Phi, psi and omega in degrees: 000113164290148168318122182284147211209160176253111177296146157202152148185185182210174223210139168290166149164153216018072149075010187204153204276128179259124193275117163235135210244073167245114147286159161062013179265170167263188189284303180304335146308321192292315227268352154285324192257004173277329178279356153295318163278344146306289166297338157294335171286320155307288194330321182288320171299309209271023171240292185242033146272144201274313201278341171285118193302285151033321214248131214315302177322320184286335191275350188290316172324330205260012176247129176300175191305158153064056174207104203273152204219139182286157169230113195273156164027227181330313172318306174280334189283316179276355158296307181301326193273339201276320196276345162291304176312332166292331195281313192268002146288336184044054178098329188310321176268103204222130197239001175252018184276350183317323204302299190283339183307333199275331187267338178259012172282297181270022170234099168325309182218095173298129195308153164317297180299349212252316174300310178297333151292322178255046138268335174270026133275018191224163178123102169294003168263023194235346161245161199246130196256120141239102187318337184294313203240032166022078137236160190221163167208146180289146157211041165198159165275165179078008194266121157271193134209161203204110173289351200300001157299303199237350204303297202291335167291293217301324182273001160279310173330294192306249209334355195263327177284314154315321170295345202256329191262012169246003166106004187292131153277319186208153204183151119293094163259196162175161199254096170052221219254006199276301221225122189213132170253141209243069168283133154080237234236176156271129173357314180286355198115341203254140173324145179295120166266114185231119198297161204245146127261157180289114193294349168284328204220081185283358203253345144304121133274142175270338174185168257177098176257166187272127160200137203226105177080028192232192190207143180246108197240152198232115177226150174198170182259016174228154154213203124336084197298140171301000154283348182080345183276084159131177143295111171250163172294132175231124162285111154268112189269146166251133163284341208277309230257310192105332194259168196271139144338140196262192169075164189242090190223161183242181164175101159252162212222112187260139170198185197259346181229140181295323180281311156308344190286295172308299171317326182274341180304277180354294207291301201328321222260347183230349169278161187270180204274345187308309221265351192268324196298289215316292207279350197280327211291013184236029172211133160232188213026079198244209145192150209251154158204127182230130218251128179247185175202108178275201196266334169218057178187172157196120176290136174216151184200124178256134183231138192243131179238108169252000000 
């Protein structure tokens, strides 16, 4: 019998490396269920990631307007949740945005006429749901749906009732530093500290949330370069407006579900402050920490939603 250990190791998947974290297991013990979460986790991509060719979501894409198409299992379930969050956003959260995100990733100033043809390839009021029978249908062409917002919260939800229905007390899992779900303690006795960092300065933290059975999800319109030197730029599309987010800002999000998490990260970075009031009065337990990065400063405002 081996010796209990704190086990890691880590697996590609939607496109970031996922980090998994077990103390107090034995190895062997550990290295069955990290390979359990590996393969759920596989699976789940290989259904609703856009880039598997495989996978339901790419084959629903390639169907044109007026054509109703089944949406099976894990699929219809993270579509539904993607069309409440548009409904309680009020458009703001849209899963139909790749055409322009893509266009304005290969173009500096895309010409008018050529934004004005893919924006009416965008819109999540352009499919028509029949709930009875978890089907869709497109009503314009050229309509994607690209989960890549919320998909990887959506695959920590899954994985957290499992680690708990296999007997786990504490465990890490995480897509790098973006996005981590936190089960029991950390080794030392304590809640898992999982760290904010100053995207200027990495080896800073801005801030430090406690978290014992939650989860901390992160989005920004900056991010770390893989080399660690610097800032790089992430295009965040506005559904109202069309154009990429100005500024250089993060919004990690500590909550009890990764996808809400994601969602509130998202919308933070694009609602003004009226409407950010508005969606905080239908949620709790959340905590908010939103980063902003002046040319000489750096603004930070923590919001505890209870």
């Amino acid at each position: 019998m081996t010796e209990a250990s704190v086990f890691s190791d880590t697996f590609l998947a939607f496109g970031s490396h996922c980090d998994v974290v077990l103390p107090n297991l034995e190895a062997d013990h550990a290295k069955k269920i990290f390979q359990q979460i590996k393969a759920e986790i596989e699976q789940l991509e290989s259904n609703i990631s856009r880039f598997s060719l495989l996978s339901d979501i790419h084959e629903i894409n390639q169907v044109g307007k007026d054509k109703w198409v089944d949406v099976p299992g894990e699929l219809w379930e993270i579509l539904t949740i993607a069309k409440d969050f548009h409904e309680m956003s009020q458009g703001a959260f849209d899963v139909t945005m790749f055409p322009l995100q893509s266009l304005w990733v290969e173009k500096e100033n895309p010409e008018a006429k050529e934004l004005n043809e893919t924006e009416q390839k965008c819109g999540f009021e352009k499919i028509e749901f029949d709930t009875d029978n978890k089907r869709i249908r497109f009503l314009k062409d050229g309509l994607e749906l690209d989960f890549g917002a919320i998909e990887k919260g959506f695959a920590l939800d899954l994985i957290k009732p499992l680690l708990i229905d296999l007997g786990l007390n504490d465990a890490i899992v995480s897509f790098e530093e973006d996005v981590v779900l936190a089960l029991g303690n950390h080794p030392a006795g304590t809640a898992w500290p999982i760290g904010i960092r100053n995207l200027e300065n990495p080896n800073d933290f801005l801030h430090v949330f406690e978290v014992s059975g939650q989860t901390v999800y992160t989005s920004g319109t900056v991010f770390i370069r893989d080399d660690g030197e610097g800032m790089k730029e992430r295009k965040i599309i506005s559904p109202e407006s069309g154009m990429p987010l100005e500024g250089k800002r993060t919004v990690s999000v500590k909550a009890d579900s990764a996808t809400m998490g994601a969602f509130i990260a998202n919308i933070w970075l694009i609602l003004p402050e009226n409407d950010k009031a508005i969606i905080a009065d239908q949620l709790q337990n959340i905590e908010i920490l939103e980063v902003e990065y002046l040319d000489d400063d750096i603004k930070t405002k923590i919001s505890l939603i209870n």
